[in-house]
mmCIF file of C-alpha atoms and ligand atoms in Angstrom:
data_model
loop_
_atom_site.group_PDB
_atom_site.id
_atom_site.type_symbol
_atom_site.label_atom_id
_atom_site.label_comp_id
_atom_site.label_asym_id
_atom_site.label_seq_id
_atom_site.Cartn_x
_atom_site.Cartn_y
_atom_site.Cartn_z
ATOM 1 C CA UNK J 1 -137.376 -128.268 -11.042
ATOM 2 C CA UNK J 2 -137.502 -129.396 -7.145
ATOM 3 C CA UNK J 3 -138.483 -132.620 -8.005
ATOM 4 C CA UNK J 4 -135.355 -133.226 -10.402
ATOM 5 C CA UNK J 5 -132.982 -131.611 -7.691
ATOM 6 C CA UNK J 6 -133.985 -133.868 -4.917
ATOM 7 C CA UNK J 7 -133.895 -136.890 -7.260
ATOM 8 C CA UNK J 8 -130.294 -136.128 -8.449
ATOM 9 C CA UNK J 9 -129.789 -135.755 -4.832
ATOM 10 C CA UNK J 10 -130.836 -138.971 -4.120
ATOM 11 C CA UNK J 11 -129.615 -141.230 -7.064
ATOM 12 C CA UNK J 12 -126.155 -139.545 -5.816
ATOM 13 C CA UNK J 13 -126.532 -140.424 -2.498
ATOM 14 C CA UNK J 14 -127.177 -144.017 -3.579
ATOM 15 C CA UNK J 15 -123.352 -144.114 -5.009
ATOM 16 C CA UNK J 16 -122.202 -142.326 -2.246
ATOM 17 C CA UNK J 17 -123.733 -143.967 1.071
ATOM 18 C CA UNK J 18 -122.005 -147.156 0.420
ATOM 19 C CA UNK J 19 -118.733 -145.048 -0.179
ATOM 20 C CA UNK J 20 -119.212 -143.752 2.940
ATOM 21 C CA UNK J 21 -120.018 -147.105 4.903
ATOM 22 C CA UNK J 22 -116.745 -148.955 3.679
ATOM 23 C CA UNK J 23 -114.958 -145.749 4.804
ATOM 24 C CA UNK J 24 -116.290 -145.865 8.092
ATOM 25 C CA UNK J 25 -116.144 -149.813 8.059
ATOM 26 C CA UNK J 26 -112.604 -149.780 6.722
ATOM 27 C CA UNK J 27 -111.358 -146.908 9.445
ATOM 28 C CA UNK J 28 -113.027 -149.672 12.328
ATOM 29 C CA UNK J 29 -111.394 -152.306 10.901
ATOM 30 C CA UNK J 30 -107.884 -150.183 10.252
ATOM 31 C CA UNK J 31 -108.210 -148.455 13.545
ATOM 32 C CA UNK J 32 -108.368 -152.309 15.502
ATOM 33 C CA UNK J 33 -105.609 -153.596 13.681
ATOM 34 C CA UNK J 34 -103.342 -150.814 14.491
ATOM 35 C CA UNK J 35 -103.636 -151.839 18.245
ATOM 36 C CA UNK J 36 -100.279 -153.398 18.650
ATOM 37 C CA UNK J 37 -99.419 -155.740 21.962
ATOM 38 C CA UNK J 38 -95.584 -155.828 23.162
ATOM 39 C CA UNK J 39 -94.435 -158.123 25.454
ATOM 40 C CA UNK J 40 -90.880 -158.608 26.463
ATOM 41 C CA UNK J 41 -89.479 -160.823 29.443
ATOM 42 C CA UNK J 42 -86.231 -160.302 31.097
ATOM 43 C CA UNK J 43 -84.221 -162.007 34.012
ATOM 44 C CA UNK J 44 -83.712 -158.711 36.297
ATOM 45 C CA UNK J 45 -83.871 -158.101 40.160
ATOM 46 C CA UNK J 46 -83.073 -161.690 41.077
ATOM 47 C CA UNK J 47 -86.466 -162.262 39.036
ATOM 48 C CA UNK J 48 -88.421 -163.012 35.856
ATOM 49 C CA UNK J 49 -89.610 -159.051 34.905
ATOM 50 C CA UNK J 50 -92.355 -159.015 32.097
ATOM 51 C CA UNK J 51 -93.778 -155.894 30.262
ATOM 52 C CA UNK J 52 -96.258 -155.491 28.425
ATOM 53 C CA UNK J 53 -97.374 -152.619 26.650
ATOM 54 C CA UNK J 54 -100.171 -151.373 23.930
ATOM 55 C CA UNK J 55 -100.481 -149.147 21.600
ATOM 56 C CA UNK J 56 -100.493 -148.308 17.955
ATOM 57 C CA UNK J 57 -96.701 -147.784 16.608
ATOM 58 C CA UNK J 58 -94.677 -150.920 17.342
ATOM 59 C CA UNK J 59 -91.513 -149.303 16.822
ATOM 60 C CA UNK J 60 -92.207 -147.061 19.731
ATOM 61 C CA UNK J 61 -93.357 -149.491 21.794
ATOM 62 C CA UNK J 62 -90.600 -151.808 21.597
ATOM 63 C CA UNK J 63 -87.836 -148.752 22.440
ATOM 64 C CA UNK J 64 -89.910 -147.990 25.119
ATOM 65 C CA UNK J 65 -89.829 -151.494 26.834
ATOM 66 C CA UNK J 66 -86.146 -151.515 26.155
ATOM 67 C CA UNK J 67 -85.469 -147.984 27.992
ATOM 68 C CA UNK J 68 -87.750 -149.366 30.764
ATOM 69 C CA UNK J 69 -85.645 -152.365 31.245
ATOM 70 C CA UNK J 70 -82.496 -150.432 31.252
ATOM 71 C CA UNK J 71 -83.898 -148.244 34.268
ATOM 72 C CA UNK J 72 -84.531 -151.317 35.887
ATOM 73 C CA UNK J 73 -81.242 -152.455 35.774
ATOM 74 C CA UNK J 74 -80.208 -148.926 36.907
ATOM 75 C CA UNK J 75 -82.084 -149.267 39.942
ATOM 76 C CA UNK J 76 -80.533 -152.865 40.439
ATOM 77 C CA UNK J 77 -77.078 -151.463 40.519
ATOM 78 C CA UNK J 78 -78.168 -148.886 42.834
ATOM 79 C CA UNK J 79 -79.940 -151.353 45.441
ATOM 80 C CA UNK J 80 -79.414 -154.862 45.155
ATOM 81 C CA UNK J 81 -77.084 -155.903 48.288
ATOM 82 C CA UNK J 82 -75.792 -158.925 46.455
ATOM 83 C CA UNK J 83 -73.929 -157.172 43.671
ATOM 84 C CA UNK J 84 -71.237 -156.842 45.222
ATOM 85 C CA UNK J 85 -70.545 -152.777 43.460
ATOM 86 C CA UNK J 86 -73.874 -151.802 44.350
ATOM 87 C CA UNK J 87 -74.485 -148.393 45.546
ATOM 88 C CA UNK J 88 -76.564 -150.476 49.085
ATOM 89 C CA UNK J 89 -73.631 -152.897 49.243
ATOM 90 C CA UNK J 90 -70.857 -149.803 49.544
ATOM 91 C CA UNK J 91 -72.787 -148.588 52.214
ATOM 92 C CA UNK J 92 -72.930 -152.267 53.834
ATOM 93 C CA UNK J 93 -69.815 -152.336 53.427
ATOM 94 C CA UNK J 94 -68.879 -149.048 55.272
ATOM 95 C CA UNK J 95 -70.880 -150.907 57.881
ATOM 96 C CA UNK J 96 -72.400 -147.775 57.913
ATOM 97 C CA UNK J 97 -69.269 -146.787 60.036
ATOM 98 C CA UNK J 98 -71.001 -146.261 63.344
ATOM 99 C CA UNK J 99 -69.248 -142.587 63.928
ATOM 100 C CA UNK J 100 -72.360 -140.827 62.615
ATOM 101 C CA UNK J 101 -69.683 -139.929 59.114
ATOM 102 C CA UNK J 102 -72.554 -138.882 57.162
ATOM 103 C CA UNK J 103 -72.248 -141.377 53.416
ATOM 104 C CA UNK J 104 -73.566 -139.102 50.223
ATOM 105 C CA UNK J 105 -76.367 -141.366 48.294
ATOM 106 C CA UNK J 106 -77.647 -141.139 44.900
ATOM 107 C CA UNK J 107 -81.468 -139.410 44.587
ATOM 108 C CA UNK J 108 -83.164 -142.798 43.655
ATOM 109 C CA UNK J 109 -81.583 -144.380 47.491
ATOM 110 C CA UNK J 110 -82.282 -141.856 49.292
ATOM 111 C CA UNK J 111 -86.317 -141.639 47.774
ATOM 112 C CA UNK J 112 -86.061 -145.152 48.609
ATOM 113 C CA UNK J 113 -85.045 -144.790 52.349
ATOM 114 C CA UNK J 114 -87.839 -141.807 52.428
ATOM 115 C CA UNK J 115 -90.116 -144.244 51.430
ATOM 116 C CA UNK J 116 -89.051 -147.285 53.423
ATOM 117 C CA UNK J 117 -88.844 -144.756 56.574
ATOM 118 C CA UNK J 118 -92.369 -143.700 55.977
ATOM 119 C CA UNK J 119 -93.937 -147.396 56.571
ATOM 120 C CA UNK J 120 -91.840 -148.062 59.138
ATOM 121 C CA UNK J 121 -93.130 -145.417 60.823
ATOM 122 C CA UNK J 122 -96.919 -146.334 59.783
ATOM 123 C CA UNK J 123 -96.625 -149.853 60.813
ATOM 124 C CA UNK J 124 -94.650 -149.418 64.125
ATOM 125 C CA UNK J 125 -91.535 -151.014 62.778
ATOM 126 C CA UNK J 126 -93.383 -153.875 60.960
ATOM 127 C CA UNK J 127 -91.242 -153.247 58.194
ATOM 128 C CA UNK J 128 -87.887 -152.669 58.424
ATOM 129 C CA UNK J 129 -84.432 -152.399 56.434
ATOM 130 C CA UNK J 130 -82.279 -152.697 58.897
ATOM 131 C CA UNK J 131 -83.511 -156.158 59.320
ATOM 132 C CA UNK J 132 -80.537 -157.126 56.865
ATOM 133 C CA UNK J 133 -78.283 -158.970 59.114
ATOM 134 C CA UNK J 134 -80.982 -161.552 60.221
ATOM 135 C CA UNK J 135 -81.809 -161.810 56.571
ATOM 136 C CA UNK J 136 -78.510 -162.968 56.388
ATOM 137 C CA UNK J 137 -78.708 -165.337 59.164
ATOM 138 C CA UNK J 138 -81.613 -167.137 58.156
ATOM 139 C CA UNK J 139 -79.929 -166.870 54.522
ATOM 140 C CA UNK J 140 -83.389 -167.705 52.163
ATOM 141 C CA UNK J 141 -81.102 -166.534 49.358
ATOM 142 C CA UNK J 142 -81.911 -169.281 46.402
ATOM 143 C CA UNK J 143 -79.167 -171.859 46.293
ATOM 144 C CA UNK J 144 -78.287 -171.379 49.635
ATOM 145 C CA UNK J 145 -76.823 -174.402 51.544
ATOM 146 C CA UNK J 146 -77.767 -173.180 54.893
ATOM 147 C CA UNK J 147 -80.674 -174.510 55.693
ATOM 148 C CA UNK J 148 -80.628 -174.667 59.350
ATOM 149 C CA UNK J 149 -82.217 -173.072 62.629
ATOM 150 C CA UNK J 150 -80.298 -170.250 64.051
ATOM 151 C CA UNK J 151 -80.065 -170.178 67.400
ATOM 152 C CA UNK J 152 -81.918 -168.188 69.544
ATOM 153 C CA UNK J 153 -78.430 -166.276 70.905
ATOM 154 C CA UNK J 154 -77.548 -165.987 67.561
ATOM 155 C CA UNK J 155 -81.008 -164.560 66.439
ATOM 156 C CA UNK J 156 -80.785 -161.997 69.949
ATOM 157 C CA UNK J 157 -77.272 -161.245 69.103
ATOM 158 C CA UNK J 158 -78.469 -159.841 65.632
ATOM 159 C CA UNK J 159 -81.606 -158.425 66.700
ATOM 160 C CA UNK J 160 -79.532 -155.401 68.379
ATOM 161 C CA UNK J 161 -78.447 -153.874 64.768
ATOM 162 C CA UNK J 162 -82.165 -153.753 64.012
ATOM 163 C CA UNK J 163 -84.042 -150.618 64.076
ATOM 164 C CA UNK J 164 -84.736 -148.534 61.353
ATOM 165 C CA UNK J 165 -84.359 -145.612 63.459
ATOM 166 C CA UNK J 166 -80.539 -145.995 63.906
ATOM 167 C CA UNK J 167 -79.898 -144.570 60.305
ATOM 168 C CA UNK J 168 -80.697 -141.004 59.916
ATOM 169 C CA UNK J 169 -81.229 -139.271 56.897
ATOM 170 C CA UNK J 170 -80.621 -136.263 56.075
ATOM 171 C CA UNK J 171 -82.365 -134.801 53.174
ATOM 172 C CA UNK J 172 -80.619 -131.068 53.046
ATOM 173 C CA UNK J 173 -77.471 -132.624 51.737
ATOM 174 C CA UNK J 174 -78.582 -135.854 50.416
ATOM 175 C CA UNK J 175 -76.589 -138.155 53.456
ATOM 176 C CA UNK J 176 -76.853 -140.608 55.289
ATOM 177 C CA UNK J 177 -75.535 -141.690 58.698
ATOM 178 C CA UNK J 178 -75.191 -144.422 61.586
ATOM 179 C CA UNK J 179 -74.461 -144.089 65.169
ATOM 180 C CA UNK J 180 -74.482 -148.256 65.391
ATOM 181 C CA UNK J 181 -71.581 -149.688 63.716
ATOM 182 C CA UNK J 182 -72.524 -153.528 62.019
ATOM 183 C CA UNK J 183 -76.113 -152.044 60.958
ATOM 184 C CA UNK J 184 -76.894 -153.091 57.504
ATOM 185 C CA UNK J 185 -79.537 -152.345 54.966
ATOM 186 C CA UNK J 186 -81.828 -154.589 52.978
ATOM 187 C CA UNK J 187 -84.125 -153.003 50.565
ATOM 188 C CA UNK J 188 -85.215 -156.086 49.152
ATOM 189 C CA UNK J 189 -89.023 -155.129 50.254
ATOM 190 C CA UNK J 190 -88.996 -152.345 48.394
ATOM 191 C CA UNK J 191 -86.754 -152.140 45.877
ATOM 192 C CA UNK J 192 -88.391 -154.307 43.420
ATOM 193 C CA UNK J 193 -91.256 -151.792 43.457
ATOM 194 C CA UNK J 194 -89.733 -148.756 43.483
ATOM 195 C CA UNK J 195 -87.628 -150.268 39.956
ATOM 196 C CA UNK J 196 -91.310 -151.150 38.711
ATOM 197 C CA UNK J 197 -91.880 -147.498 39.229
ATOM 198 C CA UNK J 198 -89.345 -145.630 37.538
ATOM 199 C CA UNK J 199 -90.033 -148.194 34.397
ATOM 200 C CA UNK J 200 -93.314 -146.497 34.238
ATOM 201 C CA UNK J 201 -92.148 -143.375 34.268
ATOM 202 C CA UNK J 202 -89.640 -144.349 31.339
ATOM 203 C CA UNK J 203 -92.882 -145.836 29.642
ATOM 204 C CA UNK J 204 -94.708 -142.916 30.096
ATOM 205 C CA UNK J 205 -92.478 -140.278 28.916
ATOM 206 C CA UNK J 206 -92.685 -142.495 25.806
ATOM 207 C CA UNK J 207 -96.112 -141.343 25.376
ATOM 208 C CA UNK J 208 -97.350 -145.394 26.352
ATOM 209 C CA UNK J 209 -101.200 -144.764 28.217
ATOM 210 C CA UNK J 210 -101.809 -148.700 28.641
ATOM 211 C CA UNK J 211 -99.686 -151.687 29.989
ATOM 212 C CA UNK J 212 -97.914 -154.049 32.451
ATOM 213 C CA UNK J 213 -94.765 -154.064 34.315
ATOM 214 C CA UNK J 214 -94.221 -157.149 36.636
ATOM 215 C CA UNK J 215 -91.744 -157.990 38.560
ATOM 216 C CA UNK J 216 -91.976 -161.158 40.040
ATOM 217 C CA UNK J 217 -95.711 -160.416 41.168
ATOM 218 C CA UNK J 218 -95.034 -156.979 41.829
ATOM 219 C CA UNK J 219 -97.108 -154.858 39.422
ATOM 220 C CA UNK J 220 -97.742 -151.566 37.834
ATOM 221 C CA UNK J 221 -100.770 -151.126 35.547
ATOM 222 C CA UNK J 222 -100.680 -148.432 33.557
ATOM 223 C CA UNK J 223 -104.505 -147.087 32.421
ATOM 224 C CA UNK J 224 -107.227 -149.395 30.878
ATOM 225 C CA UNK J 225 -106.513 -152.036 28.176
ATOM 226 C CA UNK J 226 -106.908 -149.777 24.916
ATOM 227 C CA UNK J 227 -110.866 -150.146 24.564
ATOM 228 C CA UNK J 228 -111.308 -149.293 27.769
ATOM 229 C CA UNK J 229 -111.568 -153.106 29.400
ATOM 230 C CA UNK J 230 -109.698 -153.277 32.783
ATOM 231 C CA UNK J 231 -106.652 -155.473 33.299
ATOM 232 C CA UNK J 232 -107.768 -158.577 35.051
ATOM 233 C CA UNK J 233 -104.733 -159.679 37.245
ATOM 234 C CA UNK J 234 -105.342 -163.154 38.955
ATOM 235 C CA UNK J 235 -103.929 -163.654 42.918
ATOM 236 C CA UNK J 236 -102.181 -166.970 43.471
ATOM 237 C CA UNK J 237 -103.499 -169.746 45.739
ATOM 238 C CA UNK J 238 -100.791 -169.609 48.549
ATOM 239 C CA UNK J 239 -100.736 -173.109 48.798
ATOM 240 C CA UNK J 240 -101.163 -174.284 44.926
ATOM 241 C CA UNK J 241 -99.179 -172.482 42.674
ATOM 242 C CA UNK J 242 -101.277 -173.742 39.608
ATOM 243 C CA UNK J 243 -104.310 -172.054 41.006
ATOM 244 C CA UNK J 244 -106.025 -168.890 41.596
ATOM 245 C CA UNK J 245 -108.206 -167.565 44.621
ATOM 246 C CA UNK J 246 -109.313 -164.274 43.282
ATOM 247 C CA UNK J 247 -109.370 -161.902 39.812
ATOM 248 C CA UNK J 248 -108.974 -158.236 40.547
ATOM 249 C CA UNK J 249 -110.068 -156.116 37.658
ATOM 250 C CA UNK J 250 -107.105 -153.358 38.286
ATOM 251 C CA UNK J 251 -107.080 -149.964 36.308
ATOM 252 C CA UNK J 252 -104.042 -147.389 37.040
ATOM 253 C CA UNK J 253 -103.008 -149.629 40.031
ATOM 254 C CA UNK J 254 -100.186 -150.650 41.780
ATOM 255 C CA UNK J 255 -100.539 -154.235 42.986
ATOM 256 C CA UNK J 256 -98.554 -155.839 45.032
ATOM 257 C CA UNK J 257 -98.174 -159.168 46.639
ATOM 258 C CA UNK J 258 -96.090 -160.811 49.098
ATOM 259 C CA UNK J 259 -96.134 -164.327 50.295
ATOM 260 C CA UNK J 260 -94.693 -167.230 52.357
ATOM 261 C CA UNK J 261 -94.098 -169.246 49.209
ATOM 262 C CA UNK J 262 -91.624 -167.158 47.415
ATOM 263 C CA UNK J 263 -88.509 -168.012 49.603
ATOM 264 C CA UNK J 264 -88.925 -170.852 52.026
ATOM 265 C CA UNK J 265 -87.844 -173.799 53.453
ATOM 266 C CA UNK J 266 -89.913 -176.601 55.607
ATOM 267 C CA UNK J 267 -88.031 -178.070 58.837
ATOM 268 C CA UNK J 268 -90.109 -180.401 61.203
ATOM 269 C CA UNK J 269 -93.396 -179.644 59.279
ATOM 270 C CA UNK J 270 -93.472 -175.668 59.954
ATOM 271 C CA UNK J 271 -92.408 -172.916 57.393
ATOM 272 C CA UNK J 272 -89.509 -170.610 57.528
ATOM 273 C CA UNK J 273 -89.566 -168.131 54.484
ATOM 274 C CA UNK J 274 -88.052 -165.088 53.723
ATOM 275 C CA UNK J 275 -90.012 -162.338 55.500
ATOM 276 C CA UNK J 276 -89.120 -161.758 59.322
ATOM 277 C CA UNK J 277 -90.581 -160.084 61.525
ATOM 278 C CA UNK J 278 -88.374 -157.446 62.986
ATOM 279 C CA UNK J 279 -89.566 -157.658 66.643
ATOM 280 C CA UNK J 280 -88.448 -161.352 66.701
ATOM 281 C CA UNK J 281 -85.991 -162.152 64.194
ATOM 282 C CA UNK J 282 -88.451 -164.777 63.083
ATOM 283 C CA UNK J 283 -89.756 -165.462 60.458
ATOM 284 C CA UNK J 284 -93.393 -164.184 60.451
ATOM 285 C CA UNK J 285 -96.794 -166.310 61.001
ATOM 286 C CA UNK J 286 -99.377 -163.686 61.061
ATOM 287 C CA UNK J 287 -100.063 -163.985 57.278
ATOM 288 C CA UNK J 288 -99.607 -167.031 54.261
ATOM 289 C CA UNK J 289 -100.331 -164.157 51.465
ATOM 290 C CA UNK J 290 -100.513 -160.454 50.954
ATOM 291 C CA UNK J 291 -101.632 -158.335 48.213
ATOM 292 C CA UNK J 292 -101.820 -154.610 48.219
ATOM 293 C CA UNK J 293 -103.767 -152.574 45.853
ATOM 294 C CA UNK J 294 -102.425 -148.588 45.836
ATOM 295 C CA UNK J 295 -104.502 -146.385 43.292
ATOM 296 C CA UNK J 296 -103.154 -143.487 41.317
ATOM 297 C CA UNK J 297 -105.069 -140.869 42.009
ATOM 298 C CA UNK J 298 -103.897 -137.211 40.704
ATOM 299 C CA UNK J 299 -102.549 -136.512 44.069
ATOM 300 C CA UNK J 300 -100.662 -139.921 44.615
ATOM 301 C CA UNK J 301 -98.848 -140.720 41.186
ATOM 302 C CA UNK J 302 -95.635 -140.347 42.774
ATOM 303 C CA UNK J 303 -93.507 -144.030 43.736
ATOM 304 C CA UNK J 304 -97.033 -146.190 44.492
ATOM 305 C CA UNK J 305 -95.438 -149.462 42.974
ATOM 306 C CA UNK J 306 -92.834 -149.282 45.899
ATOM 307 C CA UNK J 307 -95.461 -148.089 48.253
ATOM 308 C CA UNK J 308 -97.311 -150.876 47.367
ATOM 309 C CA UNK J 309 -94.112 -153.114 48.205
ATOM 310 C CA UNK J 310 -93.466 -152.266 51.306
ATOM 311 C CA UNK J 311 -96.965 -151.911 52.502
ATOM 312 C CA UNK J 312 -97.606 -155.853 51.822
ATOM 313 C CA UNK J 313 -94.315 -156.842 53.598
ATOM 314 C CA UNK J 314 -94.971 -154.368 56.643
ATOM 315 C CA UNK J 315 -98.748 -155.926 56.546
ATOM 316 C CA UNK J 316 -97.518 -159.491 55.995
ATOM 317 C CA UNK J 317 -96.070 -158.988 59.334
ATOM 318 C CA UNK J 318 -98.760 -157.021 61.167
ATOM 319 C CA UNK J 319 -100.715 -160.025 60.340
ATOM 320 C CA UNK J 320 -104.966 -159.599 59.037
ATOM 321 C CA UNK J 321 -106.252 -157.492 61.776
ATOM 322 C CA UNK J 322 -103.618 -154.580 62.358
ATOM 323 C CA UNK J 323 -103.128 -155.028 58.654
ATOM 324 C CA UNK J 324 -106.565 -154.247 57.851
ATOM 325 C CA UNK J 325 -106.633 -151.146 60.507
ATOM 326 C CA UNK J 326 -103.274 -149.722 58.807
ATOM 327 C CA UNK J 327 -104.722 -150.026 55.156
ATOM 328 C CA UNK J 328 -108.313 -148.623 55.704
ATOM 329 C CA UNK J 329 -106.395 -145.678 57.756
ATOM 330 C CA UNK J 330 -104.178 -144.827 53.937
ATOM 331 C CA UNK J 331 -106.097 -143.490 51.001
ATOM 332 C CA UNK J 332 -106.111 -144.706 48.061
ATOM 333 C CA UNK J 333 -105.065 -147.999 49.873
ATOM 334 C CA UNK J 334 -106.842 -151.608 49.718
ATOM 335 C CA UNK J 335 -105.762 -154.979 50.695
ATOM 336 C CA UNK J 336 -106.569 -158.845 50.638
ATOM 337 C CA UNK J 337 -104.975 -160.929 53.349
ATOM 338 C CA UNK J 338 -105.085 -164.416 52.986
ATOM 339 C CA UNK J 339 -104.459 -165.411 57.306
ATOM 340 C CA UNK J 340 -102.355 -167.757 58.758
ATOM 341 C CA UNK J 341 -105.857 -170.110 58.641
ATOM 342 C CA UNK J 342 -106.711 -170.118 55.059
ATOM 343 C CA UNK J 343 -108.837 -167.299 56.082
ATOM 344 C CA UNK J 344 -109.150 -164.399 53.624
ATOM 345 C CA UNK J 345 -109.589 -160.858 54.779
ATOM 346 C CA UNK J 346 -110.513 -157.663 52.633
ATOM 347 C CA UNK J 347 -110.729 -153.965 53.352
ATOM 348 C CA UNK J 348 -114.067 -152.601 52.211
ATOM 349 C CA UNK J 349 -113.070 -151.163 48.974
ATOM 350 C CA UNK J 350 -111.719 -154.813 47.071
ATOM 351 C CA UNK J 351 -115.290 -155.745 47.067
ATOM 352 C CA UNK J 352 -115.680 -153.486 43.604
ATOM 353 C CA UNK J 353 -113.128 -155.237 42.011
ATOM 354 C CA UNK J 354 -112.516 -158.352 43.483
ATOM 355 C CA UNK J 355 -113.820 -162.086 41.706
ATOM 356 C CA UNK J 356 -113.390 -164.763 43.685
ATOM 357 C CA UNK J 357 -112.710 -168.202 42.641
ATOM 358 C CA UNK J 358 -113.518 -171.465 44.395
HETATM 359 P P1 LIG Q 1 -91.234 -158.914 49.914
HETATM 360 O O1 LIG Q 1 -91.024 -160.073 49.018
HETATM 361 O O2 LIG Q 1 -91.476 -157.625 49.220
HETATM 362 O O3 LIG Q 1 -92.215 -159.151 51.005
HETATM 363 O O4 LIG Q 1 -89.844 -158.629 50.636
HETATM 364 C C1 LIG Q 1 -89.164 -159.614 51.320
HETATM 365 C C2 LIG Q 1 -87.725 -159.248 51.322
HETATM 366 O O5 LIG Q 1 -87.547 -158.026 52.070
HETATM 367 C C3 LIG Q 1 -86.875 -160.282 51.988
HETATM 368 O O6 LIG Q 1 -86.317 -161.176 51.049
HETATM 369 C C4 LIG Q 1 -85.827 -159.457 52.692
HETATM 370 O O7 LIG Q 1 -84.822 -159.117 51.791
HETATM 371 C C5 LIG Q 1 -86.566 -158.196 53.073
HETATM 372 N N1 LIG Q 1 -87.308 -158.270 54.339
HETATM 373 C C6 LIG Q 1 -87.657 -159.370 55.077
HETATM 374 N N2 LIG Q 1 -88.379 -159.019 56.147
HETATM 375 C C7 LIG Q 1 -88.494 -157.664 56.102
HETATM 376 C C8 LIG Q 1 -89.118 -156.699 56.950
HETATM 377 N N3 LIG Q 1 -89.786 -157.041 58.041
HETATM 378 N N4 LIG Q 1 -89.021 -155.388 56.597
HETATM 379 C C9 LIG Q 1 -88.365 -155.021 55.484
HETATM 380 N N5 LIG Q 1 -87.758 -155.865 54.651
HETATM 381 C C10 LIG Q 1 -87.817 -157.173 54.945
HETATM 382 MG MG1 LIG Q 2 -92.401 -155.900 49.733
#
C-alpha cells in the first residue's frame, strides 16, 4: 500500500515540478519586464532638467515626472531673479527698501534664505546671496554682450551691498527685512537645488523608491537602481567636456557640482566665470571644479539637494584646503575638489565610492 502511495506521489510530482519551474521561471521573467524606465527632459531653471525614474506602472511614473516638473517650475517663479514677476525679483525690486519694512515671503523663500544663511555662516561668508549686484556687474548671464573688466572702483563700489548679514529674517512671521537700501539677492547657488528637492518630494509622494533628477549637474538620487545596483554618476573633466575624471557609485545622494566652466569668459589668457568670491568681488581662483556628495541619512532627509548646492559654491570659493576642513567638520558630508592646479582633493569618505579614470 506504501509503496503505491509514494509512487503516485512521485509520477505526480513528475507533471507537476515542471509546472512549477515555468511558474517560477515565468514570474522571473514577468517580474523583469515589468521594470519600467522613464525619462523625460525639460528646458527649466535657465537649464536642461532630466528625470529619470523606475518602477513598475508606467502610467504612474510618467504623472509623477510631470508633477515633479511642475514643482520645478513653481520654485522658478518663486526664485529666479530674471523673471521679471518672480517672487526674488519683487523683493529686488523693493531694493529691499533699506527702512528695515519687514517684506512677507512665501514658505519655500524663506526655507531657502534659512538654508543659504546657514552656509554662510559655516563658511565665513564664502557663500553669499547678497553677492547679486556684482553678479550683475560682471554680467556671466548667457548672451550677454558685456564682456569686459569692471573696474576696480566699480567692483569696491558694489562690494558695500554685500553681506549676507544685512538681511534679517524673521521666522515668527515669515518676513524679511533690510537696513541697506540697493542690497539685492541672488539665489542662483542654491536655488537650482533646493527645486531638485521639492521634485523629489513630488516623486516620492508618488510612491517612486528609485531615480534621477538633474538639473544641469545638480543631482538627486533617489534609492538604488531597482535590483539593488547603485547609480553610477560620472564627474566631468574641468577642462574637456567630452571626458570624465571620476565615477561615483551614489545611492540616496545628493550630488552636486560646481565649476569654472559653466559660465565664463577668457580675457588676456585668464578665466572669469560666474562664481565670485564675496570678499573680493572677483571671480574666484581657489578651485577649477567642485562636487559635493550630501547623504540621506534618517536624520538629514530634509532640503540636501540645495544643501548640496550651496556647499560646492561656498567650497568652490574656500578653495581645497578650507574646503576640505568645512566638509569633514558636516556629517553626512563628502567632497572632491579638483584645485586650481589640476590637483584633485578628497575627504576621506569618497574613497568608498569613488572610480577614478585616467
Ligand atoms: P553654482 O553654479 O551653484 O556654483 O552657483 C553660481 C551662481 O550663484 C552664480 O551664477 C551666481 O548667480 C551665484 N553666486 C556666485 N557667486 C556666489 C557666492 N559666492 N555665493 C552665493 N551665490 C553666488
Ligand atoms: Mg551652488
Amino acid at each position: 500500500m506504501k509503496i503505491v502511495k509514494a509512487l503516485k506521489a512521485k509520477s505526480i510530482l513528475k507533471y507537476i515540478l515542471p509546472v512549477i519551474i515555468v511558474v517560477i521561471l515565468f514570474s522571473i521573467w514577468h517580474f523583469q519586464r515589468k521594470i519600467i524606465t522613464v525619462t523625460k527632459t525639460r528646458l527649466v531653471l535657465g537649464t536642461v532638467v532630466e528625470i529619470t525614474v523606475q518602477g513598475k506602472n508606467r502610467g504612474l511614473l510618467s504623472d509623477a515626472v510631470s508633477a515633479a516638473f511642475l514643482r520645478i517650475s513653481e520654485i522658478e517663479k518663486i526664485a529666479d531673479r530674471n523673471t521679471v514677476d518672480s517672487e526674488i525679483s519683487k523683493l529686488n525690486s523693493l531694493a529691499m527698501l533699506g527702512e528695515s519694512k519687514k517684506i512677507p515671503v512665501s514658505r519655500e523663500t524663506l526655507e531657502m534664505l534659512n538654508l543659504a544663511r546657514g552656509v554662510s555662516e559655516s563658511s565665513g561668508g564664502a557663500f553669499d546671496i547678497t553677492v547679486a549686484p556684482l553678479v550683475d556687474l560682471w554680467n556671466f548671464k548667457e548672451g550677454g554682450q558685456n564682456r569686459r573688466i569692471p573696474e576696480k572702483g566699480e567692483i569696491r563700489e558694489r562690494l558695500k551691498f554685500v553681506d549676507y548679514r544685512n538681511v534679517i529674517i524673521d521666522k515668527s512671521d515669515n518676513s524679511i527685512s533690510s537696513d541697506l537700501a540697493g542690497i539685492k539677492l541672488d539665489l542662483g547657488g542654491i536655488a537650482k537645488g533646493y527645486a531638485v528637492d521639492e521634485a523629489v518630494l513630488v516623486l516620492r509622494g508618488f510612491g517612486v523608491e528609485s531615480g534621477v533628477v538633474n538639473a544641469g549637474g545638480d543631482m538627486a538620487i533617489i534609492g538604488n537602481k531597482v535590483g539593488g545596483s547603485p547609480w553610477v554618476i560620472g564627474v566631468q573633466d574641468p577642462r574637456d567636456a567630452n571626458k570624465l575624471i571620476a565615477l561615483l557609485s551614489l545611492e540616496d545622494v545628493s550630488v552636486v557640482t560646481s565649476g569654472d566652466y559653466e559660465r565664463y569668459f577668457i580675457h588676456n589668457e585668464k578665466r572669469y566665470h560666474h562664481i565670485i568670491d564675496p570678499n573680493t568681488g572677483y571671480p574666484s581662483n581657489e578651485s577649477i571644479s567642485v562636487t559635493v556628495i550630501v547623504k540621506n541619512t534618517a536624520k538629514n532627509k530634509a532640503k540636501n539637494t540645495a544643501l548640496a548646492d550651496a556647499l560646492a559654491t561656498a567650497i568652490f570659493v574656500l578653495g581645497p584646503e578650507k574646503g576640505l576642513e568645512l566638509a569633514e567638520s558636516i556629517d553626512s558630508v563628502e567632497v572632491l575638489i579638483v584645485g586650481p592646479s589640476g590637483k584633485t582633493f578628497a575627504t576621506k569618505g569618497v574613497i568608498d565610492i569613488i572610480e577614478y579614470l585616467d
